[in-house]
XYZ file of C-alpha atoms in Angstrom:
537
model
C 43.822 34.697 21.679
C 41.291 34.469 18.885
C 39.396 36.574 16.405
C 36.922 37.565 19.040
C 39.710 39.237 20.978
C 40.611 41.180 17.732
C 37.005 42.325 17.474
C 37.174 43.731 20.968
C 40.353 45.647 20.057
C 38.647 47.315 17.053
C 35.532 48.451 18.937
C 33.466 45.379 19.708
C 29.894 46.093 18.647
C 30.406 49.622 17.382
C 29.108 51.925 14.602
C 30.257 49.541 11.867
C 28.386 46.544 13.306
C 25.181 48.530 13.726
C 25.352 49.703 10.094
C 26.422 46.218 8.844
C 23.665 44.338 10.689
C 20.958 46.946 9.621
C 21.865 46.772 5.897
C 21.872 42.979 5.895
C 18.608 42.749 7.928
C 16.660 45.246 5.864
C 15.828 42.802 2.987
C 14.235 40.652 5.689
C 11.205 42.993 5.548
C 10.306 41.401 2.213
C 11.748 37.937 2.903
C 8.553 37.011 4.789
C 6.656 37.901 1.595
C 8.440 35.208 -0.362
C 7.643 32.354 1.995
C 4.058 33.497 2.609
C 3.222 34.842 -0.798
C 1.105 31.796 -1.713
C -1.503 32.833 0.845
C -2.339 35.772 -1.403
C -1.121 34.909 -4.867
C -2.889 31.552 -4.759
C -5.807 32.664 -2.673
C -9.038 30.838 -3.564
C -12.131 33.051 -3.409
C -15.683 31.765 -3.297
C -16.725 30.579 -6.706
C -19.486 28.761 -8.676
C -20.095 27.566 -12.238
C -20.855 30.262 -14.821
C -24.371 29.586 -16.331
C -24.538 29.450 -20.120
C -26.280 32.304 -21.946
C -29.356 30.233 -22.622
C -29.489 28.683 -19.231
C -32.559 30.069 -17.391
C -32.815 27.330 -14.678
C -31.577 28.291 -11.199
C -28.243 26.742 -10.176
C -25.904 26.228 -7.215
C -22.175 25.409 -6.879
C -21.146 21.746 -6.745
C -17.551 20.817 -5.633
C -17.311 18.111 -8.257
C -16.943 20.592 -11.049
C -20.630 20.293 -11.963
C -23.578 22.672 -11.917
C -26.625 21.400 -10.078
C -29.798 22.435 -11.875
C -32.981 22.717 -9.937
C -35.956 22.025 -12.261
C -39.487 23.157 -11.511
C -41.434 21.047 -9.072
C -43.202 17.987 -10.413
C -45.516 15.911 -8.262
C -44.373 17.947 -5.249
C -40.745 16.829 -5.748
C -37.746 18.414 -7.290
C -35.662 16.483 -9.794
C -31.923 17.303 -9.552
C -29.812 17.195 -12.648
C -26.108 17.872 -12.905
C -23.961 18.959 -15.820
C -20.296 19.898 -16.251
C -19.211 23.528 -15.860
C -18.746 24.094 -19.578
C -18.618 27.893 -19.417
C -16.043 28.234 -16.695
C -16.375 29.656 -13.175
C -17.425 32.938 -11.638
C -15.280 34.042 -8.730
C -16.166 36.333 -5.845
C -13.954 39.439 -5.915
C -14.623 40.848 -2.408
C -11.300 39.478 -1.148
C -9.096 39.176 -4.209
C -9.297 40.866 -7.654
C -7.036 38.265 -9.326
C -5.066 35.186 -8.199
C -3.469 32.294 -10.030
C -6.598 30.297 -9.030
C -8.887 32.686 -10.792
C -6.656 33.250 -13.759
C -6.002 29.541 -14.552
C -9.150 28.114 -13.014
C -7.387 25.943 -10.401
C -10.552 24.603 -8.864
C -12.331 21.283 -8.693
C -10.050 18.695 -10.432
C -7.272 21.228 -10.698
C -7.488 22.279 -7.009
C -4.327 20.422 -5.926
C -2.270 22.579 -8.283
C -2.857 25.545 -5.897
C -0.880 23.849 -3.164
C 1.654 22.299 -5.577
C 2.937 25.753 -6.429
C 4.000 26.278 -2.861
C 5.526 22.774 -2.693
C 7.489 23.505 -5.844
C 8.698 26.829 -4.352
C 9.787 25.062 -1.182
C 11.641 22.571 -3.404
C 13.596 25.525 -4.833
C 14.385 26.655 -1.344
C 15.653 23.217 -0.549
C 17.838 23.104 -3.700
C 19.196 26.578 -2.935
C 20.128 25.498 0.556
C 22.183 22.551 -0.858
C 23.830 24.561 -3.651
C 24.410 27.997 -2.170
C 25.570 26.582 1.235
C 28.652 25.010 -0.321
C 29.251 27.765 -2.886
C 29.453 30.479 -0.177
C 32.130 28.515 1.787
C 34.093 28.432 -1.455
C 33.524 31.855 -3.034
C 32.594 33.969 -0.011
C 29.489 35.170 1.807
C 29.209 38.636 0.092
C 29.446 37.400 -3.492
C 26.737 34.734 -3.128
C 24.538 37.145 -1.113
C 24.685 39.766 -3.868
C 24.051 37.205 -6.573
C 21.047 35.823 -4.600
C 19.543 39.407 -4.319
C 19.929 39.920 -8.006
C 18.577 36.475 -8.896
C 15.458 37.122 -6.781
C 14.916 40.543 -8.206
C 15.033 39.417 -11.828
C 13.211 36.021 -11.616
C 10.726 37.190 -8.989
C 9.692 40.187 -11.126
C 9.537 38.004 -14.219
C 7.195 35.720 -12.396
C 4.488 38.382 -12.639
C 4.653 38.020 -16.446
C 4.057 34.246 -16.429
C 1.673 33.295 -19.314
C 1.086 29.862 -17.912
C 0.990 27.867 -14.697
C 4.047 25.800 -15.699
C 6.189 28.913 -16.241
C 4.871 30.422 -13.014
C 6.021 27.287 -11.042
C 9.459 27.200 -12.824
C 10.195 30.769 -11.858
C 8.934 30.285 -8.318
C 11.322 27.343 -7.973
C 14.291 29.503 -9.050
C 13.172 32.276 -6.739
C 13.072 29.808 -3.873
C 16.722 28.955 -4.649
C 17.737 32.547 -4.241
C 15.777 32.917 -1.052
C 17.980 30.239 0.539
C 21.083 32.050 -0.675
C 19.955 35.256 1.036
C 18.881 33.696 4.381
C 22.044 31.470 4.800
C 24.605 34.137 3.827
C 22.888 36.875 5.785
C 23.112 34.896 8.974
C 26.834 34.002 8.534
C 27.842 37.439 7.324
C 26.286 38.995 10.409
C 27.401 36.547 13.055
C 31.079 36.474 11.850
C 31.475 40.258 12.473
C 29.752 40.293 15.873
C 31.419 39.862 19.358
C 30.275 36.938 21.446
C 28.373 39.084 24.006
C 26.203 40.693 21.341
C 25.155 37.672 19.302
C 21.983 36.903 21.231
C 20.647 40.479 21.058
C 21.553 40.975 17.373
C 20.155 37.598 16.367
C 16.832 38.263 18.010
C 16.428 41.871 16.877
C 17.322 40.999 13.339
C 14.464 38.519 13.254
C 12.008 41.322 13.904
C 12.532 42.513 10.311
C 10.916 39.211 9.243
C 8.108 39.761 11.810
C 7.236 43.232 10.552
C 7.551 41.871 6.957
C 4.572 39.629 7.627
C 2.406 42.619 8.417
C 3.773 44.546 5.416
C 2.771 41.596 3.214
C -0.756 41.757 4.642
C -0.947 45.551 3.893
C 0.389 45.124 0.343
C -1.979 42.239 -0.386
C -4.997 44.175 0.882
C -3.954 47.323 -1.046
C -3.094 45.681 -4.421
C -5.386 42.558 -4.447
C -3.815 41.533 -7.787
C -1.352 38.618 -7.790
C 0.883 40.118 -10.586
C 1.089 43.489 -8.933
C 1.791 41.925 -5.560
C 4.606 39.739 -7.115
C 6.337 42.768 -8.499
C 5.927 44.783 -5.308
C 7.751 42.208 -3.140
C 10.499 41.458 -5.617
C 11.456 44.781 -7.300
C 13.215 46.220 -4.210
C 15.820 43.461 -4.397
C 17.450 45.330 -7.274
C 18.265 48.003 -4.659
C 19.437 45.456 -2.127
C 21.678 43.860 -4.761
C 23.149 47.211 -5.677
C 24.231 48.258 -2.175
C 25.287 44.755 -1.149
C 28.523 45.221 -3.131
C 29.560 47.776 -0.382
C 29.122 45.285 2.344
C 32.280 43.984 4.094
C 33.241 40.380 3.468
C 33.801 38.181 6.555
C 37.405 38.663 7.697
C 37.306 35.134 9.220
C 36.444 33.660 5.873
C 39.116 35.735 4.089
C 41.828 34.619 6.418
C 40.847 31.010 6.265
C 40.916 31.162 2.467
C 44.515 32.657 2.340
C 43.408 36.210 1.596
C 44.887 37.767 4.712
C 45.747 41.099 3.015
C 42.117 41.681 2.199
C 41.034 40.685 5.611
C 43.554 43.150 7.159
C 42.219 46.007 5.036
C 38.704 45.133 6.138
C 39.682 45.058 9.762
C 41.464 48.341 9.563
C 38.368 49.879 7.883
C 36.156 48.584 10.585
C 38.504 50.069 13.272
C 38.262 53.477 11.590
C 34.478 53.418 11.412
C 34.318 52.381 15.087
C 36.612 55.284 16.030
C 39.621 53.062 16.875
C 42.126 54.845 14.599
C 44.938 54.420 17.106
C 44.745 50.593 17.005
C 47.642 49.210 15.011
C 46.673 45.893 13.474
C 49.320 44.183 11.180
C 49.424 40.868 9.315
C 51.541 39.468 12.145
C 48.969 40.450 14.798
C 46.215 39.028 12.625
C 48.008 35.747 12.102
C 48.889 35.444 15.742
C 45.195 35.664 16.658
C 44.204 33.057 14.087
C 47.247 30.840 13.768
C 45.447 27.614 14.612
C 42.658 28.462 12.184
C 45.099 29.296 9.361
C 46.890 25.947 9.765
C 43.627 24.112 9.649
C 42.420 26.048 6.575
C 45.100 24.393 4.447
C 42.832 21.328 4.358
C 39.845 21.167 2.065
C 36.355 20.521 3.472
C 33.120 19.110 2.145
C 29.649 18.045 3.400
C 31.246 14.806 4.573
C 33.081 16.701 7.326
C 29.757 17.433 8.959
C 29.539 13.705 9.892
C 33.149 12.653 9.861
C 34.094 13.276 13.503
C 32.110 12.497 16.666
C 31.368 16.051 17.746
C 30.275 17.218 14.292
C 28.179 14.067 13.813
C 26.372 14.638 17.089
C 25.634 18.304 16.297
C 24.508 17.568 12.696
C 22.146 14.702 13.638
C 20.530 16.707 16.446
C 20.137 19.820 14.257
C 18.615 17.827 11.425
C 15.837 16.782 13.834
C 15.344 20.299 15.226
C 15.229 21.956 11.789
C 12.930 19.292 10.356
C 10.284 20.469 12.890
C 10.962 24.192 12.413
C 7.699 24.663 10.422
C 4.100 24.203 11.562
C 0.948 24.289 9.611
C -2.164 26.198 10.768
C -5.342 25.501 8.938
C -9.119 25.437 9.219
C -9.528 28.974 10.540
C -12.368 31.222 9.347
C -10.660 34.493 9.951
C -10.084 36.903 7.036
C -6.744 36.057 5.367
C -5.391 39.653 5.686
C -6.388 39.916 9.301
C -4.964 36.468 10.073
C -1.625 37.500 8.550
C -1.452 40.615 10.645
C -2.346 38.609 13.813
C 0.345 36.028 13.094
C 2.870 38.814 12.531
C 1.851 40.571 15.755
C 2.183 37.277 17.770
C 5.796 37.127 16.684
C 6.639 40.320 18.625
C 6.063 39.032 22.190
C 7.297 35.576 21.111
C 10.669 36.947 19.991
C 10.983 39.099 23.114
C 10.424 35.948 25.098
C 13.050 34.212 22.994
C 15.504 37.024 23.710
C 15.034 36.677 27.517
C 15.240 32.950 27.462
C 18.400 32.931 25.238
C 20.032 35.538 27.445
C 19.378 33.920 30.784
C 18.605 30.268 30.154
C 20.913 29.611 27.160
C 20.301 28.132 23.732
C 19.711 24.482 24.513
C 16.986 25.103 27.183
C 15.275 27.701 24.971
C 15.305 25.475 21.903
C 13.989 22.374 23.680
C 11.382 24.336 25.728
C 9.915 26.104 22.684
C 9.566 22.806 20.789
C 7.915 21.066 23.798
C 5.516 23.925 24.332
C 4.471 24.051 20.688
C 3.823 20.291 20.851
C 1.674 20.815 23.907
C -0.451 23.468 22.184
C -0.961 21.182 19.163
C -2.123 18.327 21.378
C -4.506 20.564 23.265
C -6.036 21.787 20.068
C -6.963 18.124 19.174
C -9.559 18.183 21.936
C -11.129 21.588 21.055
C -14.393 21.193 19.068
C -14.208 22.466 15.541
C -17.084 24.942 16.114
C -15.068 26.815 18.747
C -13.132 28.707 16.163
C -12.130 31.539 18.452
C -10.333 29.212 20.853
C -8.837 27.172 18.021
C -7.499 30.355 16.390
C -6.085 31.544 19.786
C -4.277 28.282 20.279
C -3.064 28.399 16.690
C -1.532 31.841 17.386
C 0.083 30.579 20.543
C 1.583 27.658 18.734
C 2.780 30.047 16.008
C 4.511 32.171 18.728
C 6.349 29.214 20.230
C 7.335 28.062 16.725
C 8.611 31.550 15.914
C 10.687 31.537 19.168
C 12.077 28.122 18.165
C 13.052 29.369 14.680
C 14.691 32.478 16.071
C 16.801 30.285 18.297
C 17.724 27.625 15.797
C 19.159 30.111 13.238
C 21.445 31.695 15.953
C 22.202 28.308 17.513
C 23.243 26.663 14.213
C 25.528 29.510 13.342
C 27.260 29.212 16.711
C 27.640 25.436 16.638
C 29.270 24.960 13.179
C 32.865 26.181 12.700
C 33.739 28.889 10.188
C 35.376 26.441 7.732
C 32.086 24.615 7.154
C 29.465 27.023 8.602
C 27.632 27.689 5.363
C 27.780 24.064 4.287
C 26.302 23.075 7.718
C 23.653 25.744 7.559
C 22.648 24.602 4.075
C 22.610 20.939 5.188
C 20.340 21.308 8.205
C 18.084 23.967 6.681
C 17.374 21.513 3.942
C 15.527 19.446 6.518
C 13.229 22.372 7.211
C 12.413 22.629 3.568
C 11.635 18.841 3.392
C 9.418 19.368 6.399
C 7.617 22.305 4.645
C 7.145 20.184 1.540
C 5.828 17.197 3.632
C 3.387 19.298 5.619
C 0.634 19.385 2.926
C 0.847 15.636 2.492
C 0.357 15.183 6.235
C -2.859 17.187 6.054
C -4.351 14.524 3.745
C -4.252 12.083 6.766
C -7.300 13.863 8.219
C -9.413 11.888 5.754
C -8.332 8.788 7.735
C -8.514 10.224 11.237
C -9.292 13.897 11.706
C -6.814 14.247 14.593
C -3.974 12.390 12.837
C -2.215 15.488 11.284
C -2.034 17.169 14.696
C -0.693 13.983 16.264
C 2.044 13.864 13.620
C 2.967 17.510 13.969
C 2.990 17.308 17.793
C 4.904 14.093 17.867
C 7.485 15.551 15.577
C 7.863 18.498 17.846
C 8.403 16.275 20.902
C 11.069 14.264 19.031
C 12.803 17.364 17.919
C 12.752 18.791 21.564
C 14.361 15.534 22.758
C 17.211 15.861 20.208
C 17.703 19.502 21.145
C 18.513 18.394 24.724
C 21.642 16.661 23.424
C 23.138 19.745 21.735
C 26.005 21.566 23.489
C 25.432 24.976 25.033
C 26.969 27.979 23.214
C 25.964 30.961 25.319
C 28.860 33.329 25.843
C 31.281 31.023 24.043
C 33.423 32.371 21.076
C 32.484 31.071 17.669
C 34.495 27.925 16.634
C 36.630 28.397 13.529
C 37.850 24.869 12.837
C 36.474 21.358 13.314
C 39.225 20.804 15.845
C 37.698 23.650 17.965
C 34.354 21.891 18.016
C 35.917 18.520 18.905
C 38.130 20.031 21.647
C 35.460 22.301 23.109
C 32.478 19.923 23.286
C 32.954 16.315 22.216
C 36.232 15.512 23.872
C 35.199 17.372 26.961
C 32.012 15.398 27.221
C 33.944 12.139 26.574
C 36.260 12.986 29.439
C 33.293 13.571 31.687
C 31.676 10.327 30.574
C 34.760 8.192 30.825
C 34.218 5.496 33.412
C 36.896 4.839 35.942
C 38.143 1.401 34.940
C 41.446 1.530 36.761
C 41.443 1.177 40.554
C 43.349 3.553 42.796
C 46.276 1.731 44.273
C 47.684 3.059 47.503
C 51.259 2.763 48.631
C 52.143 -0.893 49.016
C 49.799 -2.051 46.263
C 46.659 -2.111 48.476
C 43.487 -0.094 47.860
C 42.265 1.716 50.986
C 38.590 1.919 52.057
C 38.842 5.726 51.637
C 40.115 5.428 48.097
C 37.354 2.914 47.228
C 34.723 5.257 48.624
C 36.208 8.227 46.653
C 36.174 6.116 43.470
C 32.522 5.101 44.065
C 31.651 8.765 44.683
C 33.174 9.888 41.453
C 31.446 7.112 39.515
C 28.157 8.105 41.040
C 28.652 11.751 39.937
C 29.591 10.531 36.427
C 26.447 8.435 36.351
C 24.432 11.509 37.402
C 25.898 13.562 34.606
C 25.126 10.866 32.110
C 21.531 10.656 33.335
C 21.145 14.400 32.957
């Protein structure tokens, strides 16, 4: 008997779960906007040096922050003179009215600052994963989620008032921290109230909010075209999300494991009433009988060290670090309009996530995760051999790669929540998602390698995906298996079981009289062969 049996008694995936999952998933419509906001806020329109008032000589743009002056012909030749852009730059406004690039002139020598703003934001996401992951295991999922909503609403909206680039980056860093708090706690708060049989469907359908959010961002960006207005538009609704989040129900699993069983009982009874199971009589004794082993284990304190302390947890953490590190890909060098490209990438996610749902349901988590990573690597390697002038084919392959990456990311969020036990689930989610943020921060640096060999960035991205796929093959399968609540659950369920299967038969089978028969030797050899086959697989 476990908590999953208790969920079945109070209605399984009933009315409460539908409402609970919808309310937590709704902010995901604008969560994509936070991660992809730099595409529009830091958009770089076509630009050229602004000629001085008394400058009557024709000019053209030069990437080295100079203006090339074309003097009248002399002796049938043209003398070319250059001078610094002393009067600033003129920007084309057909695509953007205003961005941080046009406002603070982040061009020429300041051009790297455009990408640095995104790197700083991802640094905030990384810091948030480390900080909020541990805090939510200590203070609860709901409290940290509500605080993260409020932090993003306030700091994100204030970012639109930034008077300088430095203040803009500081506020984006703090906003990134809150994004991690929202994502990590949303996943745990949903999965800890969902029966085993519904986790795959709910996990995949919830990710569609992020998908539609990408298309909403494209629409808002096209409509507003001003970075300050767009910043407010995607952050202001989080005041509403923070307000109603206080009515969300805290994880009963977490409450029990933190010696707050009375609160957990009230929550469970409330869920039973909402699901129409008013005749179900749940008492503290019944609750404790379902979670006795977990309650005993909860008397110990846990830290990030527990993610690596035991064999099973160490194996899971190391493999997930590799998988999460490669959970982001970079697509560049496309000539498609930025608004259209954003809609295309969002639309690609729809069939990709439907494919992920089918694979997760029928093939399981491990096969799905590894297959998506290997296929994304294959697409990246194929793109190396496509000529740069074949932009249509390159864009098609980029969208295909984006689809496999999206399927991989959908799987890894669900998979990670199922692998880590309740007592350290948020700490584990924060730990491994940190690797994804490091990967996101490293991606721009990898692109610089194309100055050495044009194909080198693609080789690095594809190679990383292959390595991540190999590590995914060593993760245990979690399909149709109840969530683990303690570290002992993980060790007993996966690590010790695998050790038993891999244990070589070192002791001979002795028959009566102390002699080993030929039949017994043959049986021993057959078992050793089966064990070797399992190890090879």
